[in-house]
Short mmCIF file of C-alpha atoms and ligand atoms in Angstrom, two decimals:
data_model
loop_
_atom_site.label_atom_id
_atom_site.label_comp_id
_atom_site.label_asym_id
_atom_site.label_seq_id
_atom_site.Cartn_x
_atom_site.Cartn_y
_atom_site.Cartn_z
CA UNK A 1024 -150.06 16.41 95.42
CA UNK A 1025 -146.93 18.69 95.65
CA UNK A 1026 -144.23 18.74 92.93
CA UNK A 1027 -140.64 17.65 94.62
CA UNK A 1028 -137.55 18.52 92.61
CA UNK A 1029 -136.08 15.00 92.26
CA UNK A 1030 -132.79 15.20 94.11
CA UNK A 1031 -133.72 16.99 96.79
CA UNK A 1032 -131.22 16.72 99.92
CA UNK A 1033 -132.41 17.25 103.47
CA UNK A 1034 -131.10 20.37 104.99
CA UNK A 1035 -131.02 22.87 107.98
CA UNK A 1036 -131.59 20.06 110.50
CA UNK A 1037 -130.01 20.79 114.17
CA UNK A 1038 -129.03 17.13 114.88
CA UNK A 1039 -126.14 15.71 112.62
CA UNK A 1040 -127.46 13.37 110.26
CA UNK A 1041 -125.29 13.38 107.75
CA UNK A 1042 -122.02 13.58 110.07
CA UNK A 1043 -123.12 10.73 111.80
CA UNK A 1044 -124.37 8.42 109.18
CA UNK A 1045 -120.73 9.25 107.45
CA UNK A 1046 -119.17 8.30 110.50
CA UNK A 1047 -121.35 4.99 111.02
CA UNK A 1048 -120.33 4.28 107.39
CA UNK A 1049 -116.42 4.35 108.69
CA UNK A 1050 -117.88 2.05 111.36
CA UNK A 1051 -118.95 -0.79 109.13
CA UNK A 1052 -115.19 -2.32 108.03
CA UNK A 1053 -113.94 -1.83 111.71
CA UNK A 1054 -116.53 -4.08 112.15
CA UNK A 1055 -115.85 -6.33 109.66
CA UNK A 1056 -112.47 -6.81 110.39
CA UNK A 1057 -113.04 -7.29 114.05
CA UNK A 1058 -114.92 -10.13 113.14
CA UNK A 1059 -118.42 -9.00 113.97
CA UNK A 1060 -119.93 -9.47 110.77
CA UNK A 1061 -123.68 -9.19 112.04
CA UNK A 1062 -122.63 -6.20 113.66
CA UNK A 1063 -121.39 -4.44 110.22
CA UNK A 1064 -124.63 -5.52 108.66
CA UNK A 1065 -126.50 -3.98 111.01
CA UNK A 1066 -124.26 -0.70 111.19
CA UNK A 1067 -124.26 -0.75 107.44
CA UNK A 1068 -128.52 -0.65 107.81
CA UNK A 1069 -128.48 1.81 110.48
CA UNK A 1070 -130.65 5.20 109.71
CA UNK A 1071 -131.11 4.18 106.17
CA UNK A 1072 -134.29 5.86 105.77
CA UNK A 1073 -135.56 8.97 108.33
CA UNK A 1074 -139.53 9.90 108.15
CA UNK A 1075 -140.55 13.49 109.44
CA UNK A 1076 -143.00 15.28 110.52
CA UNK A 1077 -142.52 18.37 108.58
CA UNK A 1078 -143.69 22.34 108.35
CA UNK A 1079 -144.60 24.40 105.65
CA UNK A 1080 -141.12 26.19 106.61
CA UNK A 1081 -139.25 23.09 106.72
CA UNK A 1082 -138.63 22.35 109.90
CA UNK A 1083 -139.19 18.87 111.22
CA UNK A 1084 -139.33 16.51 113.69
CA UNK A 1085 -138.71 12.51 113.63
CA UNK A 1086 -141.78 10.28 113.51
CA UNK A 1087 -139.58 6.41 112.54
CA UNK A 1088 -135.96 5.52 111.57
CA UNK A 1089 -134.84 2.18 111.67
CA UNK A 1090 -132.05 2.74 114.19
CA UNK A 1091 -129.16 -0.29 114.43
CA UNK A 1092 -129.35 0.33 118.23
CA UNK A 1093 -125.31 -0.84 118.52
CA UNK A 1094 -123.49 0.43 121.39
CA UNK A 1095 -120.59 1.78 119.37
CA UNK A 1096 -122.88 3.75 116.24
CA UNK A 1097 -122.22 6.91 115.97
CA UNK A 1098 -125.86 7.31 114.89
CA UNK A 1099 -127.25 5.29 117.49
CA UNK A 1100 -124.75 6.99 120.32
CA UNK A 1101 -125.69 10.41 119.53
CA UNK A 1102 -129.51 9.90 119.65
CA UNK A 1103 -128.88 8.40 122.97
CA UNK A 1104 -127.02 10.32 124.38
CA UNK A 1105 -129.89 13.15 123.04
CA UNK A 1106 -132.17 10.94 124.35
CA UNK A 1107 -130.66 10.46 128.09
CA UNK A 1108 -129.93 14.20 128.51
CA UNK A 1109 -133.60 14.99 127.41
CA UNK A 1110 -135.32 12.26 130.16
CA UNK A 1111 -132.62 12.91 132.80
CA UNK A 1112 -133.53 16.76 133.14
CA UNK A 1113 -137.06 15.65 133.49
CA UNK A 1114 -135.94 13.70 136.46
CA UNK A 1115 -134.00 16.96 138.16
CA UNK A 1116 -136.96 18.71 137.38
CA UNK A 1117 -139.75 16.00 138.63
CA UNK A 1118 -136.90 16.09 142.06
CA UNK A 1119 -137.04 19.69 142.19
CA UNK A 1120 -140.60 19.98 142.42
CA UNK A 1121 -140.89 17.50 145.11
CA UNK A 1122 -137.90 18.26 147.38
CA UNK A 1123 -138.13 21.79 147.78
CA UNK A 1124 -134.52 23.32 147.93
CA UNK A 1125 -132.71 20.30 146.76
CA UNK A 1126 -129.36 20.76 145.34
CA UNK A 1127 -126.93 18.67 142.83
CA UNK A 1128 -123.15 17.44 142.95
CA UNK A 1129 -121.38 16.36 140.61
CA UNK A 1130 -119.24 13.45 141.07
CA UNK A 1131 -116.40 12.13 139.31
CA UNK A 1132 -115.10 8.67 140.25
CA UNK A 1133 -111.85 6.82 138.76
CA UNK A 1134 -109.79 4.14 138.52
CA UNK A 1135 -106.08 3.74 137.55
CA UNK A 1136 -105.99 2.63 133.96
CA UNK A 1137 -106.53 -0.55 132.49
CA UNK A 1138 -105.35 -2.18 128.67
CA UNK A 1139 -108.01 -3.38 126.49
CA UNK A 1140 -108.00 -7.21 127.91
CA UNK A 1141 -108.79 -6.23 131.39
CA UNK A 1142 -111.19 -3.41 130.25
CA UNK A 1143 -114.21 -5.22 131.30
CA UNK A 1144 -113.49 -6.58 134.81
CA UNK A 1145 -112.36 -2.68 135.39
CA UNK A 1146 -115.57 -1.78 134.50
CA UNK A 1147 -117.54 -4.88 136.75
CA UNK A 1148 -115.03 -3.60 139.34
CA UNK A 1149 -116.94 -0.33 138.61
CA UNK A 1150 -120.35 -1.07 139.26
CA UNK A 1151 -119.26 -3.18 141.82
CA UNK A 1152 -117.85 -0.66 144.16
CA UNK A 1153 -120.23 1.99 143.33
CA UNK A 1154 -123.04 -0.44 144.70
CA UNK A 1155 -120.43 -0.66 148.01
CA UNK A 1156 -120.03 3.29 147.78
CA UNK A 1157 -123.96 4.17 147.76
CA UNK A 1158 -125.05 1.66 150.39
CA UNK A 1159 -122.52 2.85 152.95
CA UNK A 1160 -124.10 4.35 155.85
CA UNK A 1161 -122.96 7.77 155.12
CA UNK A 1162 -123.88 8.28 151.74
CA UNK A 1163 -127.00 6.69 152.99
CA UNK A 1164 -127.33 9.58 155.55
CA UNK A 1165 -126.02 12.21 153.34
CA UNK A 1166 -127.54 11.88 149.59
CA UNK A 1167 -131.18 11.68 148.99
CA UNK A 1168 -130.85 10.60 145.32
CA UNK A 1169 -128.11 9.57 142.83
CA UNK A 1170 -127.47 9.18 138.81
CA UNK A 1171 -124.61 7.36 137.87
CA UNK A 1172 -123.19 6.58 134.35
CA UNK A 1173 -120.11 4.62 133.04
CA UNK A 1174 -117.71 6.21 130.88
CA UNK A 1175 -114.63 5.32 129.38
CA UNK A 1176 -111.50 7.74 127.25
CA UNK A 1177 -108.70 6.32 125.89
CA UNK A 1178 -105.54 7.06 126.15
CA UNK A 1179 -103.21 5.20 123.54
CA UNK A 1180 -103.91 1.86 124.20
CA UNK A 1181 -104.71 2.17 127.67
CA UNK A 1182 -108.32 2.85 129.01
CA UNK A 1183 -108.99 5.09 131.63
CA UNK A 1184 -112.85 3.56 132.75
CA UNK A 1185 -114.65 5.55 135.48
CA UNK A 1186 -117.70 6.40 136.74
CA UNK A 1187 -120.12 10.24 136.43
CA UNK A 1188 -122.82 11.12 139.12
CA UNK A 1189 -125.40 13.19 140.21
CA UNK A 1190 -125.74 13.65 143.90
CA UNK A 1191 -128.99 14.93 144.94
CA UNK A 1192 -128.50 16.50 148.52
CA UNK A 1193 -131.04 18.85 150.61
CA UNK A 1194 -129.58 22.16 151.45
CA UNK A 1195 -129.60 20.89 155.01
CA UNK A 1196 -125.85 19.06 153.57
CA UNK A 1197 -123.94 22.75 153.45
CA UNK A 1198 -124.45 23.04 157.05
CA UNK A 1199 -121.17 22.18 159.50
CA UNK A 1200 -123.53 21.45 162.22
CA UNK A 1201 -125.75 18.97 160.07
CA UNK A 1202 -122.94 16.44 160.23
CA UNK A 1203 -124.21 15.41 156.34
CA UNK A 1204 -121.09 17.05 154.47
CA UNK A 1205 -118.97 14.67 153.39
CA UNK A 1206 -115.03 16.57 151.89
CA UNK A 1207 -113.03 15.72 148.92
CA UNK A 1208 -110.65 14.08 150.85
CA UNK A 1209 -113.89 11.47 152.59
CA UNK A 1210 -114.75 10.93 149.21
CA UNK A 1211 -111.47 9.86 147.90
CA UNK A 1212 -111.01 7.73 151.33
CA UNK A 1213 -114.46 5.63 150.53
CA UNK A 1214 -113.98 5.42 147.38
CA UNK A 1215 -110.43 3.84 147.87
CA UNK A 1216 -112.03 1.53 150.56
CA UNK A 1217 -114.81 0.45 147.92
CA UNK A 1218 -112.77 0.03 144.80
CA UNK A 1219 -110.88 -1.71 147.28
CA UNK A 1220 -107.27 -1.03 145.90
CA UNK A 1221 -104.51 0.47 147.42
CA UNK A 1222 -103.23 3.33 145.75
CA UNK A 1223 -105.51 6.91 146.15
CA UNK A 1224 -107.86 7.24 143.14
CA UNK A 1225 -108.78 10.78 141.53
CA UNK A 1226 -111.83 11.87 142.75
CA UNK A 1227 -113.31 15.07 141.69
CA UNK A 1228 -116.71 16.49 143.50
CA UNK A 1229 -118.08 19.46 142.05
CA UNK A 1230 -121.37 21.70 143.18
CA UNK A 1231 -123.40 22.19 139.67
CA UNK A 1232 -123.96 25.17 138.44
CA UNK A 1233 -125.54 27.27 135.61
CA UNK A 1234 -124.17 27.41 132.82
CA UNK A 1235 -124.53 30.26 130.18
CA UNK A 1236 -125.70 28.91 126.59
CA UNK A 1237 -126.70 30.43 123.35
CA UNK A 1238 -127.19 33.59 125.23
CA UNK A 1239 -129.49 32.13 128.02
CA UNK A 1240 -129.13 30.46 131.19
CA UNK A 1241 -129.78 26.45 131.65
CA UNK A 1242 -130.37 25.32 135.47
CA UNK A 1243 -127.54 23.70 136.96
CA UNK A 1244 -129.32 20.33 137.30
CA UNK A 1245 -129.92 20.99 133.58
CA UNK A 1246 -126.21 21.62 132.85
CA UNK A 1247 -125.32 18.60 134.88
CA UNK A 1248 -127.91 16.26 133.07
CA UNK A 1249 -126.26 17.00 129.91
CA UNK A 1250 -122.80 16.34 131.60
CA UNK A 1251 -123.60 13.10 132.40
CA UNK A 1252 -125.26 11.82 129.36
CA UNK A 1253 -122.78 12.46 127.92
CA UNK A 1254 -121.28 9.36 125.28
CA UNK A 1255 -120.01 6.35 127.59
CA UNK A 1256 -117.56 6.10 124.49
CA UNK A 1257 -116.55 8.96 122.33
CA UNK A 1258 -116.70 7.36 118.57
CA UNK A 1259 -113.52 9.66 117.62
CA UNK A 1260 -112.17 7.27 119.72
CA UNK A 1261 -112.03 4.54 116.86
CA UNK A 1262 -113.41 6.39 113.84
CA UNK A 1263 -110.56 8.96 113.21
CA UNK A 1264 -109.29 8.80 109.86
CA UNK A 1265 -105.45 9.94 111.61
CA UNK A 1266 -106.11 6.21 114.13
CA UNK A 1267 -103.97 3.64 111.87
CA UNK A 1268 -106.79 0.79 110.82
CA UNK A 1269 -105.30 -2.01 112.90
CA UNK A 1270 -105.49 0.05 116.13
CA UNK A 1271 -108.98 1.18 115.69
CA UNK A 1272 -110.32 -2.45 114.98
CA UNK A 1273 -108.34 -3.76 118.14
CA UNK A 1274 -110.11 -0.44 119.85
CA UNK A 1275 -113.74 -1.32 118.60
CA UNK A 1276 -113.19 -5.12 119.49
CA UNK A 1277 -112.00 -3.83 123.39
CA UNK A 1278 -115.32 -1.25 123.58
CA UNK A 1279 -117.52 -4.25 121.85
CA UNK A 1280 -116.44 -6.93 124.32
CA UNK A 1281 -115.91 -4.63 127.72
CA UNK A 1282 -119.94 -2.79 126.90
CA UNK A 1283 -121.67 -6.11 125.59
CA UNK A 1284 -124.93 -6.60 127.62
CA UNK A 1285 -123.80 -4.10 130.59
CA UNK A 1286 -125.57 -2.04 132.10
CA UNK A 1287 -124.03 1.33 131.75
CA UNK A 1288 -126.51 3.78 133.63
CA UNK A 1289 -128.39 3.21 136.92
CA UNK A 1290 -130.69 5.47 139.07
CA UNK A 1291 -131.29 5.59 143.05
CA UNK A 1292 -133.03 7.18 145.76
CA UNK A 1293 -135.20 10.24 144.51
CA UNK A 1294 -133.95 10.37 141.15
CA UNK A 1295 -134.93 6.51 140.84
CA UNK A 1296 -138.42 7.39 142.49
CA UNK A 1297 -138.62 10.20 139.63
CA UNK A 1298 -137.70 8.03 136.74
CA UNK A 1299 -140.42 5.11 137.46
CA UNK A 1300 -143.13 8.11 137.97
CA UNK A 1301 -141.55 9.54 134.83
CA UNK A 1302 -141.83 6.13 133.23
CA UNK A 1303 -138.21 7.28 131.63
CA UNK A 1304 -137.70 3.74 130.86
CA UNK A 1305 -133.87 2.30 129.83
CA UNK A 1306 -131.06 5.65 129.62
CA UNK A 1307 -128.66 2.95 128.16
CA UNK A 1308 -131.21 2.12 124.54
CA UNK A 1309 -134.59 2.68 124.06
CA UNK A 1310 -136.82 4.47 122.02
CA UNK A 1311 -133.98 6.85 120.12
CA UNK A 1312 -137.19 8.22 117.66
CA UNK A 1313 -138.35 10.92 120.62
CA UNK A 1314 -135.47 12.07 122.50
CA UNK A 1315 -136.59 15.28 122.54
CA UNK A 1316 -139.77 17.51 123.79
CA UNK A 1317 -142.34 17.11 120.53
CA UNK A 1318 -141.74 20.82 118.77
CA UNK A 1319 -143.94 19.58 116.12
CA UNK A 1320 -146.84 17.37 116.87
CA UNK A 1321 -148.99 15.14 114.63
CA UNK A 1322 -151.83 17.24 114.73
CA UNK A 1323 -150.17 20.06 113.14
CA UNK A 1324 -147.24 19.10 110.84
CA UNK A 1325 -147.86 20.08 107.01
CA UNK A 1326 -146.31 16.94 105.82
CA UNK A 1327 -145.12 13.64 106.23
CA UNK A 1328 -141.63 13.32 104.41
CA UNK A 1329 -139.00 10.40 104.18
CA UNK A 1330 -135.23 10.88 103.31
CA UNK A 1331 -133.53 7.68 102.00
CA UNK A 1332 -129.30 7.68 102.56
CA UNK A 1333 -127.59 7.72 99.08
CA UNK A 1334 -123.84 7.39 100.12
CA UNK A 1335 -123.14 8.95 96.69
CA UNK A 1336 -124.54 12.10 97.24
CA UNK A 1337 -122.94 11.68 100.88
CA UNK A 1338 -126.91 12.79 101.98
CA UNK A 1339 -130.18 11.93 102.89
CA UNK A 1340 -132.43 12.11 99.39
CA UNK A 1341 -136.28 13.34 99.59
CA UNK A 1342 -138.23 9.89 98.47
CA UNK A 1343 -141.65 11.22 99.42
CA UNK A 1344 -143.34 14.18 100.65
CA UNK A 1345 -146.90 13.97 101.31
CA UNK A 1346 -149.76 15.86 103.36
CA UNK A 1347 -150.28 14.69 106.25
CA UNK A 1348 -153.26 13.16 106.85
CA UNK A 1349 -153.61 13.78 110.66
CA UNK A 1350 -153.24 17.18 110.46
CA UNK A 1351 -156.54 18.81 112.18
CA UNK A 1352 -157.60 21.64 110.39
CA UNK A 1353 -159.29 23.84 112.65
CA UNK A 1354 -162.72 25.50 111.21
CA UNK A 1355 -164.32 28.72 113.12
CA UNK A 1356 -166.84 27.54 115.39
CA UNK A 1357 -169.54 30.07 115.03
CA UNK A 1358 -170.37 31.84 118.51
ZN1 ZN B 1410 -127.14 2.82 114.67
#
């Protein structure tokens, strides 16, 4: 057995823990006084206990967490959104490999802005003309593969709703003779005719590219990825201490009733090929334990520790650290 100094806090961890289980606690009266009281009690719960796999050195990986798995926890958005970046640059990748040359846009489709009571046929209307959008003959012609994800901002008490995509096109698409190009100004004119409304929505189409990050380089489908699993809600949006209370309740009972049981994310065409081989299973929930490549595995973690959430200490609190028992320790084999 190893000695643990009792109060222990966890520390040096490079996703937000702490921040976000603060920020779920901020959650739980909005909650409340939107009248979902199931909802607070489950926020409330959320990430209430973490168990790691951990090294000798400290660092560690997630091995269970009871997750709340609510649309609008901070917790639960974060690991997500973690989780959706992670599986969605598998996809690119798992593309890549297969369609030799392939290249990604990046799509940015809106609407005019809506207030809270209409926020949910805006977003049907959405999905809805996206499904027009990708099955016209063009698009069918021109894109090989697409990932598309909701997102709203706010903007006072307006909502602006609209949709993110990746556009997987072969390089064939650059070429003026190919006929596959489609311009900004095509864009804007099918999306118009799809959304069916008559003023000219914004439309923004954008080639991917690298991006420079903690000194390295990530591939542009990689950069992308992470650009479009990005939150579908931003919690600052209702959990900012500056928001007065009765706005932020009104805001969490708009995102609660405009998100409940939609679908938020959707694949097609290559990408969707890619995500049933990858088994990538639901972007929008899932498993939000591994959402991340394994850096430490079962086989070789030192320990097994579990943090417990004391809201006094504002931290997660060491309640056990054992060996772990799966650990293989490897013996010479003699020759
Ligand atoms: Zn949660």
């Amino acid at each position: 057995q190893v000695a643990i100094p009792v109060d222990e806090v966890m520390s040096g961890e490079r996703f937000r823990w702490c921040e976000n289980r603060m920020k779920g606690v901020r959650l739980v009266p909005l909650y409340r006084k939107a009248k979902y009281e199931k909802y607070a009690e489950r926020a409330a719960g959320c990430a209430t206990w973490l168990q790691f796999y951990e090294m000798e050195s400290g660092e560690k990986q997630l091995r269970a967490a009871n997750f709340c798995h609510l649309r609008l926890c901070p917790m639960c958005t974060a690991r997500r959104a973690m989780r959706a970046a992670y599986k969605l640059s598998q996809v690119l990748d798992w593309v890549e490999s297969k369609h030799i040359g392939v290249k990604y846009l990046f799509l940015t489709l809106t609407m005019k802005n809506v207030p809270g009571d209409q926020l949910g046929d805006a977003l049907t209307q959405l999905t809805e003309a996206w499904y027009r959008l990708c099955h016209h003959r063009q698009f069918e012609r021109s894109i090989g593969g697409w990932f598309r994800a909701i997102e709203i901002t706010r903007n006072g008490m307006q909502y602006h709703p609209h949709l993110h995509a990746i556009l997987a096109v072969e390089t064939a698409y650059f070429s003026p003779k190919s006929g596959l190009y489609i311009t900004q100004a095509e864009w804007r004119d099918r999306w118009q005719k799809a959304l069916r409304v008559d003023y000219k929505p914004m439309v923004r189409i954008q080639t991917t590219k690298a991006k420079v990050k903690d000194g390295g380089t990530i591939s542009a489908g990689h950069a992308a990825a992470v650009e479009a699993a990005k939150y579908a809600v931003k919690d600052e949006d209702y959990i900012d201490p500056k928001l007065p209370e009765a706005e932020a309740v009104q805001i969490v009972r708009d995102y609660t009733e405009a998100l409940h049981r939609r679908r938020l994310t959707a694949f097609g065409g290559w990408l969707k090929e890619a995500a049933k081989a990858l088994d990538v299973g639901d972007l929008d929930d899932g498993d939000l334990v591994h959402v991340e490549s394994d850096t430490i595995r079962e086989d070789v973690a030192d320990y097994i520790t579990t943090y417990n959430w004391h809201l006094g200490a504002g931290n997660y609190v060491l309640a056990q650290r054992e060996l772990n028992p799966f650990k293989v320790i490897e013996t010479n084999v003699p020759l």
